Amino acid sequence: MSEPEPNDTASHLRARDDFPLTAWFLGPRGENAVAWSELFEHIFTDYVHWRRNYFPADPWIVGRVKRRSPEHESWYDWLTSHLDVILSELKYHFPFHSPRYNAHMLSELSLPAVLGYYAGLLYNPNNVTAEAAPITVALELEVGRMISAMLGYNPKRAWAHICSGGTVATIEALWVARAAQFAPLIAREICQERGV
């Protein structure tokens, strides 16, 4: 399997200097909520159209009668009530979105990041191989090249990947450090085997 070709999606999406920084965030008081809602709806509608146009002649699995059944409605009521419990509990979270809060290594989420995360989440990509996720593997490789260039490495020779978060990144860094400690011993053994 060859590596997917970079499609350079990000090159035409780079932020311009004249974009207002205030548009990038929801705002401490949710000032950009309408725009965020519209963009979430846009992503979801586009995603549903994609699903409906994949073999559009196939029969509906969940028809109108089933969707209106008491069991369906009851399940949605149950789900909504449990979702409300979680949403209530989340209100006790730290107000990291506020400019008054500056106690941890995190900040407000940017709109491009949230939209990209949400859009990718709907498609449920599995970036293990290009066969399982042909688009997102290519995007991951492209982002890896961009990060490599940003850090001063040659993007054609560097290797990078996206992990799920800071904890996994730390574990991976520790794993690499542990493996690297044996590099001198491996080099010595190879030199001894080859008489170098």
JSON list of C-alpha atoms in Angstrom, two decimals:
[
{"chain": "A", "resi": 1, "resn": "MET", "atom": "CA", "xyz": [0.00, 0.00, 0.00]},
{"chain": "A", "resi": 2, "resn": "SER", "atom": "CA", "xyz": [1.48, 3.32, -1.01]},
{"chain": "A", "resi": 3, "resn": "GLU", "atom": "CA", "xyz": [1.18, 6.44, 1.08]},
{"chain": "A", "resi": 4, "resn": "PRO", "atom": "CA", "xyz": [-1.82, 8.62, 0.16]},
{"chain": "A", "resi": 5, "resn": "GLU", "atom": "CA", "xyz": [-0.96, 11.61, -1.95]},
{"chain": "A", "resi": 6, "resn": "PRO", "atom": "CA", "xyz": [-1.14, 14.92, -0.12]},
{"chain": "A", "resi": 7, "resn": "ASN", "atom": "CA", "xyz": [-4.14, 16.89, -1.32]},
{"chain": "A", "resi": 8, "resn": "ASP", "atom": "CA", "xyz": [-2.86, 20.16, 0.17]},
{"chain": "A", "resi": 9, "resn": "THR", "atom": "CA", "xyz": [-6.30, 20.92, 1.54]},
{"chain": "A", "resi": 10, "resn": "ALA", "atom": "CA", "xyz": [-4.91, 23.21, 4.20]},
{"chain": "A", "resi": 11, "resn": "SER", "atom": "CA", "xyz": [-2.89, 25.39, 1.84]},
{"chain": "A", "resi": 12, "resn": "HIS", "atom": "CA", "xyz": [-5.95, 27.27, 0.62]},
{"chain": "A", "resi": 13, "resn": "LEU", "atom": "CA", "xyz": [-7.55, 27.31, 4.08]},
{"chain": "A", "resi": 14, "resn": "ARG", "atom": "CA", "xyz": [-4.78, 29.10, 5.95]},
{"chain": "A", "resi": 15, "resn": "ALA", "atom": "CA", "xyz": [-5.96, 32.04, 8.00]},
{"chain": "A", "resi": 16, "resn": "ARG", "atom": "CA", "xyz": [-5.50, 35.46, 6.52]},
{"chain": "A", "resi": 17, "resn": "ASP", "atom": "CA", "xyz": [-4.06, 38.29, 8.56]},
{"chain": "A", "resi": 18, "resn": "ASP", "atom": "CA", "xyz": [-7.24, 40.35, 8.16]},
{"chain": "A", "resi": 19, "resn": "PHE", "atom": "CA", "xyz": [-9.50, 37.77, 9.85]},
{"chain": "A", "resi": 20, "resn": "PRO", "atom": "CA", "xyz": [-10.70, 39.21, 13.17]},
{"chain": "A", "resi": 21, "resn": "LEU", "atom": "CA", "xyz": [-9.50, 37.20, 16.16]},
{"chain": "A", "resi": 22, "resn": "THR", "atom": "CA", "xyz": [-12.87, 37.74, 17.85]},
{"chain": "A", "resi": 23, "resn": "ALA", "atom": "CA", "xyz": [-14.55, 35.62, 15.15]},
{"chain": "A", "resi": 24, "resn": "TRP", "atom": "CA", "xyz": [-12.37, 32.61, 16.01]},
{"chain": "A", "resi": 25, "resn": "PHE", "atom": "CA", "xyz": [-14.01, 32.01, 19.40]},
{"chain": "A", "resi": 26, "resn": "LEU", "atom": "CA", "xyz": [-17.46, 31.61, 20.91]},
{"chain": "A", "resi": 27, "resn": "GLY", "atom": "CA", "xyz": [-16.72, 34.54, 23.19]},
{"chain": "A", "resi": 28, "resn": "PRO", "atom": "CA", "xyz": [-16.76, 34.73, 26.99]},
{"chain": "A", "resi": 29, "resn": "ARG", "atom": "CA", "xyz": [-20.51, 35.35, 26.97]},
{"chain": "A", "resi": 30, "resn": "GLY", "atom": "CA", "xyz": [-21.32, 33.29, 23.89]},
{"chain": "A", "resi": 31, "resn": "GLU", "atom": "CA", "xyz": [-21.38, 36.34, 21.64]},
{"chain": "A", "resi": 32, "resn": "ASN", "atom": "CA", "xyz": [-20.83, 34.27, 18.48]},
{"chain": "A", "resi": 33, "resn": "ALA", "atom": "CA", "xyz": [-23.42, 31.59, 19.37]},
{"chain": "A", "resi": 34, "resn": "VAL", "atom": "CA", "xyz": [-25.60, 32.20, 16.30]},
{"chain": "A", "resi": 35, "resn": "ALA", "atom": "CA", "xyz": [-22.68, 31.74, 13.90]},
{"chain": "A", "resi": 36, "resn": "TRP", "atom": "CA", "xyz": [-21.57, 28.59, 15.74]},
{"chain": "A", "resi": 37, "resn": "SER", "atom": "CA", "xyz": [-25.10, 27.13, 15.63]},
{"chain": "A", "resi": 38, "resn": "GLU", "atom": "CA", "xyz": [-25.39, 27.86, 11.92]},
{"chain": "A", "resi": 39, "resn": "LEU", "atom": "CA", "xyz": [-22.05, 26.22, 11.18]},
{"chain": "A", "resi": 40, "resn": "PHE", "atom": "CA", "xyz": [-22.89, 23.14, 13.26]},
{"chain": "A", "resi": 41, "resn": "GLU", "atom": "CA", "xyz": [-26.19, 22.85, 11.41]},
{"chain": "A", "resi": 42, "resn": "HIS", "atom": "CA", "xyz": [-24.36, 23.27, 8.09]},
{"chain": "A", "resi": 43, "resn": "ILE", "atom": "CA", "xyz": [-21.97, 20.43, 8.91]},
{"chain": "A", "resi": 44, "resn": "PHE", "atom": "CA", "xyz": [-24.75, 18.14, 10.13]},
{"chain": "A", "resi": 45, "resn": "THR", "atom": "CA", "xyz": [-27.01, 18.84, 7.14]},
{"chain": "A", "resi": 46, "resn": "ASP", "atom": "CA", "xyz": [-24.15, 18.21, 4.73]},
{"chain": "A", "resi": 47, "resn": "TYR", "atom": "CA", "xyz": [-23.34, 14.95, 6.52]},
{"chain": "A", "resi": 48, "resn": "VAL", "atom": "CA", "xyz": [-26.96, 13.75, 6.36]},
{"chain": "A", "resi": 49, "resn": "HIS", "atom": "CA", "xyz": [-27.07, 14.55, 2.63]},
{"chain": "A", "resi": 50, "resn": "TRP", "atom": "CA", "xyz": [-23.94, 12.44, 2.16]},
{"chain": "A", "resi": 51, "resn": "ARG", "atom": "CA", "xyz": [-25.59, 9.49, 3.93]},
{"chain": "A", "resi": 52, "resn": "ARG", "atom": "CA", "xyz": [-28.82, 9.85, 1.96]},
{"chain": "A", "resi": 53, "resn": "ASN", "atom": "CA", "xyz": [-27.00, 9.98, -1.36]},
{"chain": "A", "resi": 54, "resn": "TYR", "atom": "CA", "xyz": [-24.99, 6.83, -0.73]},
{"chain": "A", "resi": 55, "resn": "PHE", "atom": "CA", "xyz": [-27.07, 4.26, -2.63]},
{"chain": "A", "resi": 56, "resn": "PRO", "atom": "CA", "xyz": [-30.13, 6.54, -2.59]},
{"chain": "A", "resi": 57, "resn": "ALA", "atom": "CA", "xyz": [-32.42, 3.80, -3.93]},
{"chain": "A", "resi": 58, "resn": "ASP", "atom": "CA", "xyz": [-31.92, 1.65, -0.83]},
{"chain": "A", "resi": 59, "resn": "PRO", "atom": "CA", "xyz": [-35.01, 1.30, 1.36]},
{"chain": "A", "resi": 60, "resn": "TRP", "atom": "CA", "xyz": [-35.38, 3.28, 4.58]},
{"chain": "A", "resi": 61, "resn": "ILE", "atom": "CA", "xyz": [-34.46, 1.18, 7.61]},
{"chain": "A", "resi": 62, "resn": "VAL", "atom": "CA", "xyz": [-36.05, 3.50, 10.16]},
{"chain": "A", "resi": 63, "resn": "GLY", "atom": "CA", "xyz": [-39.33, 4.62, 8.61]},
{"chain": "A", "resi": 64, "resn": "ARG", "atom": "CA", "xyz": [-41.73, 7.32, 9.77]},
{"chain": "A", "resi": 65, "resn": "VAL", "atom": "CA", "xyz": [-44.00, 4.92, 11.61]},
{"chain": "A", "resi": 66, "resn": "LYS", "atom": "CA", "xyz": [-41.09, 3.52, 13.61]},
{"chain": "A", "resi": 67, "resn": "ARG", "atom": "CA", "xyz": [-39.76, 7.03, 14.34]},
{"chain": "A", "resi": 68, "resn": "ARG", "atom": "CA", "xyz": [-43.17, 8.06, 15.73]},
{"chain": "A", "resi": 69, "resn": "SER", "atom": "CA", "xyz": [-43.65, 4.91, 17.80]},
{"chain": "A", "resi": 70, "resn": "PRO", "atom": "CA", "xyz": [-44.10, 5.23, 21.58]},
{"chain": "A", "resi": 71, "resn": "GLU", "atom": "CA", "xyz": [-40.94, 3.16, 22.11]},
{"chain": "A", "resi": 72, "resn": "HIS", "atom": "CA", "xyz": [-38.90, 5.54, 19.98]},
{"chain": "A", "resi": 73, "resn": "GLU", "atom": "CA", "xyz": [-40.33, 8.61, 21.71]},
{"chain": "A", "resi": 74, "resn": "SER", "atom": "CA", "xyz": [-39.80, 7.03, 25.12]},
{"chain": "A", "resi": 75, "resn": "TRP", "atom": "CA", "xyz": [-36.18, 6.28, 24.34]},
{"chain": "A", "resi": 76, "resn": "TYR", "atom": "CA", "xyz": [-35.55, 9.87, 23.19]},
{"chain": "A", "resi": 77, "resn": "ASP", "atom": "CA", "xyz": [-37.20, 11.16, 26.38]},
{"chain": "A", "resi": 78, "resn": "TRP", "atom": "CA", "xyz": [-34.92, 8.89, 28.44]},
{"chain": "A", "resi": 79, "resn": "LEU", "atom": "CA", "xyz": [-31.85, 10.00, 26.46]},
{"chain": "A", "resi": 80, "resn": "THR", "atom": "CA", "xyz": [-32.74, 13.68, 26.78]},
{"chain": "A", "resi": 81, "resn": "SER", "atom": "CA", "xyz": [-33.23, 13.44, 30.53]},
{"chain": "A", "resi": 82, "resn": "HIS", "atom": "CA", "xyz": [-29.85, 11.72, 30.94]},
{"chain": "A", "resi": 83, "resn": "LEU", "atom": "CA", "xyz": [-28.20, 14.23, 28.62]},
{"chain": "A", "resi": 84, "resn": "ASP", "atom": "CA", "xyz": [-29.63, 17.02, 30.79]},
{"chain": "A", "resi": 85, "resn": "VAL", "atom": "CA", "xyz": [-28.05, 15.40, 33.86]},
{"chain": "A", "resi": 86, "resn": "ILE", "atom": "CA", "xyz": [-24.64, 15.37, 32.17]},
{"chain": "A", "resi": 87, "resn": "LEU", "atom": "CA", "xyz": [-25.10, 18.95, 30.96]},
{"chain": "A", "resi": 88, "resn": "SER", "atom": "CA", "xyz": [-25.99, 20.00, 34.52]},
{"chain": "A", "resi": 89, "resn": "GLU", "atom": "CA", "xyz": [-22.89, 18.33, 35.92]},
{"chain": "A", "resi": 90, "resn": "LEU", "atom": "CA", "xyz": [-20.70, 19.98, 33.28]},
{"chain": "A", "resi": 91, "resn": "LYS", "atom": "CA", "xyz": [-21.77, 23.40, 34.62]},
{"chain": "A", "resi": 92, "resn": "TYR", "atom": "CA", "xyz": [-19.44, 22.72, 37.58]},
{"chain": "A", "resi": 93, "resn": "HIS", "atom": "CA", "xyz": [-16.49, 22.66, 35.18]},
{"chain": "A", "resi": 94, "resn": "PHE", "atom": "CA", "xyz": [-13.85, 25.36, 35.41]},
{"chain": "A", "resi": 95, "resn": "PRO", "atom": "CA", "xyz": [-14.80, 28.50, 33.43]},
{"chain": "A", "resi": 96, "resn": "PHE", "atom": "CA", "xyz": [-11.70, 28.32, 31.23]},
{"chain": "A", "resi": 97, "resn": "HIS", "atom": "CA", "xyz": [-13.53, 30.34, 28.56]},
{"chain": "A", "resi": 98, "resn": "SER", "atom": "CA", "xyz": [-13.54, 33.44, 30.74]},
{"chain": "A", "resi": 99, "resn": "PRO", "atom": "CA", "xyz": [-10.76, 36.02, 30.63]},
{"chain": "A", "resi": 100, "resn": "ARG", "atom": "CA", "xyz": [-11.11, 36.09, 34.45]},
{"chain": "A", "resi": 101, "resn": "TYR", "atom": "CA", "xyz": [-9.87, 32.49, 34.68]},
{"chain": "A", "resi": 102, "resn": "ASN", "atom": "CA", "xyz": [-6.18, 31.82, 34.14]},
{"chain": "A", "resi": 103, "resn": "ALA", "atom": "CA", "xyz": [-5.26, 28.86, 36.34]},
{"chain": "A", "resi": 104, "resn": "HIS", "atom": "CA", "xyz": [-4.57, 25.98, 33.96]},
{"chain": "A", "resi": 105, "resn": "MET", "atom": "CA", "xyz": [-2.74, 25.26, 30.69]},
{"chain": "A", "resi": 106, "resn": "LEU", "atom": "CA", "xyz": [-5.83, 25.57, 28.54]},
{"chain": "A", "resi": 107, "resn": "SER", "atom": "CA", "xyz": [-7.88, 28.24, 26.91]},
{"chain": "A", "resi": 108, "resn": "GLU", "atom": "CA", "xyz": [-10.97, 28.87, 24.86]},
{"chain": "A", "resi": 109, "resn": "LEU", "atom": "CA", "xyz": [-11.60, 26.43, 22.01]},
{"chain": "A", "resi": 110, "resn": "SER", "atom": "CA", "xyz": [-11.25, 27.94, 18.56]},
{"chain": "A", "resi": 111, "resn": "LEU", "atom": "CA", "xyz": [-14.10, 27.69, 16.08]},
{"chain": "A", "resi": 112, "resn": "PRO", "atom": "CA", "xyz": [-12.01, 26.05, 13.32]},
{"chain": "A", "resi": 113, "resn": "ALA", "atom": "CA", "xyz": [-10.81, 23.38, 15.77]},
{"chain": "A", "resi": 114, "resn": "VAL", "atom": "CA", "xyz": [-14.30, 22.62, 17.09]},
{"chain": "A", "resi": 115, "resn": "LEU", "atom": "CA", "xyz": [-15.82, 22.47, 13.60]},
{"chain": "A", "resi": 116, "resn": "GLY", "atom": "CA", "xyz": [-13.05, 20.20, 12.33]},
{"chain": "A", "resi": 117, "resn": "TYR", "atom": "CA", "xyz": [-13.43, 17.93, 15.36]},
{"chain": "A", "resi": 118, "resn": "TYR", "atom": "CA", "xyz": [-17.22, 17.76, 14.97]},
{"chain": "A", "resi": 119, "resn": "ALA", "atom": "CA", "xyz": [-17.10, 17.13, 11.22]},
{"chain": "A", "resi": 120, "resn": "GLY", "atom": "CA", "xyz": [-14.47, 14.42, 11.62]},
{"chain": "A", "resi": 121, "resn": "LEU", "atom": "CA", "xyz": [-16.39, 12.84, 14.50]},
{"chain": "A", "resi": 122, "resn": "LEU", "atom": "CA", "xyz": [-19.47, 12.31, 12.32]},
{"chain": "A", "resi": 123, "resn": "TYR", "atom": "CA", "xyz": [-17.50, 10.41, 9.69]},
{"chain": "A", "resi": 124, "resn": "ASN", "atom": "CA", "xyz": [-15.88, 8.24, 12.40]},
{"chain": "A", "resi": 125, "resn": "PRO", "atom": "CA", "xyz": [-12.53, 7.85, 10.64]},
{"chain": "A", "resi": 126, "resn": "ASN", "atom": "CA", "xyz": [-10.11, 5.11, 11.59]},
{"chain": "A", "resi": 127, "resn": "ASN", "atom": "CA", "xyz": [-6.69, 6.49, 10.74]},
{"chain": "A", "resi": 128, "resn": "VAL", "atom": "CA", "xyz": [-4.90, 3.16, 11.06]},
{"chain": "A", "resi": 129, "resn": "THR", "atom": "CA", "xyz": [-4.66, 2.75, 7.29]},
{"chain": "A", "resi": 130, "resn": "ALA", "atom": "CA", "xyz": [-5.62, 4.65, 4.17]},
{"chain": "A", "resi": 131, "resn": "GLU", "atom": "CA", "xyz": [-8.01, 1.80, 3.27]},
{"chain": "A", "resi": 132, "resn": "ALA", "atom": "CA", "xyz": [-10.07, 2.56, 6.38]},
{"chain": "A", "resi": 133, "resn": "ALA", "atom": "CA", "xyz": [-9.84, 6.35, 6.17]},
{"chain": "A", "resi": 134, "resn": "PRO", "atom": "CA", "xyz": [-8.51, 7.52, 2.79]},
{"chain": "A", "resi": 135, "resn": "ILE", "atom": "CA", "xyz": [-9.28, 11.20, 3.34]},
{"chain": "A", "resi": 136, "resn": "THR", "atom": "CA", "xyz": [-8.38, 11.64, 6.99]},
{"chain": "A", "resi": 137, "resn": "VAL", "atom": "CA", "xyz": [-5.12, 9.68, 6.72]},
{"chain": "A", "resi": 138, "resn": "ALA", "atom": "CA", "xyz": [-4.04, 12.02, 3.91]},
{"chain": "A", "resi": 139, "resn": "LEU", "atom": "CA", "xyz": [-5.10, 15.02, 6.03]},
{"chain": "A", "resi": 140, "resn": "GLU", "atom": "CA", "xyz": [-3.21, 13.66, 9.04]},
{"chain": "A", "resi": 141, "resn": "LEU", "atom": "CA", "xyz": [-0.05, 13.26, 6.96]},
{"chain": "A", "resi": 142, "resn": "GLU", "atom": "CA", "xyz": [-0.50, 16.77, 5.59]},
{"chain": "A", "resi": 143, "resn": "VAL", "atom": "CA", "xyz": [-0.89, 18.21, 9.09]},
{"chain": "A", "resi": 144, "resn": "GLY", "atom": "CA", "xyz": [2.20, 16.27, 10.18]},
{"chain": "A", "resi": 145, "resn": "ARG", "atom": "CA", "xyz": [4.18, 17.88, 7.35]},
{"chain": "A", "resi": 146, "resn": "MET", "atom": "CA", "xyz": [2.88, 21.32, 8.30]},
{"chain": "A", "resi": 147, "resn": "ILE", "atom": "CA", "xyz": [3.83, 20.84, 11.96]},
{"chain": "A", "resi": 148, "resn": "SER", "atom": "CA", "xyz": [7.25, 19.52, 10.94]},
{"chain": "A", "resi": 149, "resn": "ALA", "atom": "CA", "xyz": [7.86, 22.60, 8.78]},
{"chain": "A", "resi": 150, "resn": "MET", "atom": "CA", "xyz": [6.62, 24.88, 11.56]},
{"chain": "A", "resi": 151, "resn": "LEU", "atom": "CA", "xyz": [9.15, 23.30, 13.94]},
{"chain": "A", "resi": 152, "resn": "GLY", "atom": "CA", "xyz": [11.99, 23.65, 11.43]},
{"chain": "A", "resi": 153, "resn": "TYR", "atom": "CA", "xyz": [12.21, 20.07, 10.20]},
{"chain": "A", "resi": 154, "resn": "ASN", "atom": "CA", "xyz": [12.25, 19.03, 6.55]},
{"chain": "A", "resi": 155, "resn": "PRO", "atom": "CA", "xyz": [8.60, 18.08, 5.93]},
{"chain": "A", "resi": 156, "resn": "LYS", "atom": "CA", "xyz": [9.59, 15.60, 3.21]},
{"chain": "A", "resi": 157, "resn": "ARG", "atom": "CA", "xyz": [11.74, 13.58, 5.62]},
{"chain": "A", "resi": 158, "resn": "ALA", "atom": "CA", "xyz": [10.03, 14.16, 8.98]},
{"chain": "A", "resi": 159, "resn": "TRP", "atom": "CA", "xyz": [7.42, 11.87, 10.48]},
{"chain": "A", "resi": 160, "resn": "ALA", "atom": "CA", "xyz": [4.50, 12.91, 12.64]},
{"chain": "A", "resi": 161, "resn": "HIS", "atom": "CA", "xyz": [1.01, 11.83, 13.52]},
{"chain": "A", "resi": 162, "resn": "ILE", "atom": "CA", "xyz": [-1.95, 13.22, 15.42]},
{"chain": "A", "resi": 163, "resn": "CYS", "atom": "CA", "xyz": [-2.83, 11.64, 18.74]},
{"chain": "A", "resi": 164, "resn": "SER", "atom": "CA", "xyz": [-5.99, 11.97, 20.79]},
{"chain": "A", "resi": 165, "resn": "GLY", "atom": "CA", "xyz": [-4.69, 14.40, 23.38]},
{"chain": "A", "resi": 166, "resn": "GLY", "atom": "CA", "xyz": [-2.04, 15.51, 25.82]},
{"chain": "A", "resi": 167, "resn": "THR", "atom": "CA", "xyz": [-2.06, 12.35, 27.89]},
{"chain": "A", "resi": 168, "resn": "VAL", "atom": "CA", "xyz": [-1.45, 10.10, 24.90]},
{"chain": "A", "resi": 169, "resn": "ALA", "atom": "CA", "xyz": [1.21, 12.50, 23.59]},
{"chain": "A", "resi": 170, "resn": "THR", "atom": "CA", "xyz": [3.01, 12.33, 26.94]},
{"chain": "A", "resi": 171, "resn": "ILE", "atom": "CA", "xyz": [2.83, 8.52, 27.02]},
{"chain": "A", "resi": 172, "resn": "GLU", "atom": "CA", "xyz": [4.19, 8.36, 23.47]},
{"chain": "A", "resi": 173, "resn": "ALA", "atom": "CA", "xyz": [7.04, 10.74, 24.36]},
{"chain": "A", "resi": 174, "resn": "LEU", "atom": "CA", "xyz": [7.95, 8.59, 27.37]},
{"chain": "A", "resi": 175, "resn": "TRP", "atom": "CA", "xyz": [7.82, 5.46, 25.20]},
{"chain": "A", "resi": 176, "resn": "VAL", "atom": "CA", "xyz": [10.18, 7.05, 22.66]},
{"chain": "A", "resi": 177, "resn": "ALA", "atom": "CA", "xyz": [12.53, 8.19, 25.43]},
{"chain": "A", "resi": 178, "resn": "ARG", "atom": "CA", "xyz": [12.56, 4.68, 26.89]},
{"chain": "A", "resi": 179, "resn": "ALA", "atom": "CA", "xyz": [13.26, 3.14, 23.50]},
{"chain": "A", "resi": 180, "resn": "ALA", "atom": "CA", "xyz": [15.96, 5.73, 22.72]},
{"chain": "A", "resi": 181, "resn": "GLN", "atom": "CA", "xyz": [18.00, 4.77, 25.77]},
{"chain": "A", "resi": 182, "resn": "PHE", "atom": "CA", "xyz": [18.85, 1.49, 24.05]},
{"chain": "A", "resi": 183, "resn": "ALA", "atom": "CA", "xyz": [20.03, 3.14, 20.80]},
{"chain": "A", "resi": 184, "resn": "PRO", "atom": "CA", "xyz": [23.73, 3.24, 21.83]},
{"chain": "A", "resi": 185, "resn": "LEU", "atom": "CA", "xyz": [23.63, -0.43, 22.85]},
{"chain": "A", "resi": 186, "resn": "ILE", "atom": "CA", "xyz": [22.01, -1.40, 19.56]},
{"chain": "A", "resi": 187, "resn": "ALA", "atom": "CA", "xyz": [24.59, 0.62, 17.61]},
{"chain": "A", "resi": 188, "resn": "ARG", "atom": "CA", "xyz": [27.44, -1.04, 19.56]},
{"chain": "A", "resi": 189, "resn": "GLU", "atom": "CA", "xyz": [26.04, -4.52, 18.89]},
{"chain": "A", "resi": 190, "resn": "ILE", "atom": "CA", "xyz": [25.69, -3.83, 15.16]},
{"chain": "A", "resi": 191, "resn": "CYS", "atom": "CA", "xyz": [29.24, -2.45, 15.04]},
{"chain": "A", "resi": 192, "resn": "GLN", "atom": "CA", "xyz": [30.57, -5.54, 16.82]},
{"chain": "A", "resi": 193, "resn": "GLU", "atom": "CA", "xyz": [28.67, -7.88, 14.48]},
{"chain": "A", "resi": 194, "resn": "ARG", "atom": "CA", "xyz": [30.05, -6.09, 11.41]},
{"chain": "A", "resi": 195, "resn": "GLY", "atom": "CA", "xyz": [33.54, -5.58, 12.77]},
{"chain": "A", "resi": 196, "resn": "VAL", "atom": "CA", "xyz": [33.31, -1.81, 12.60]}
]
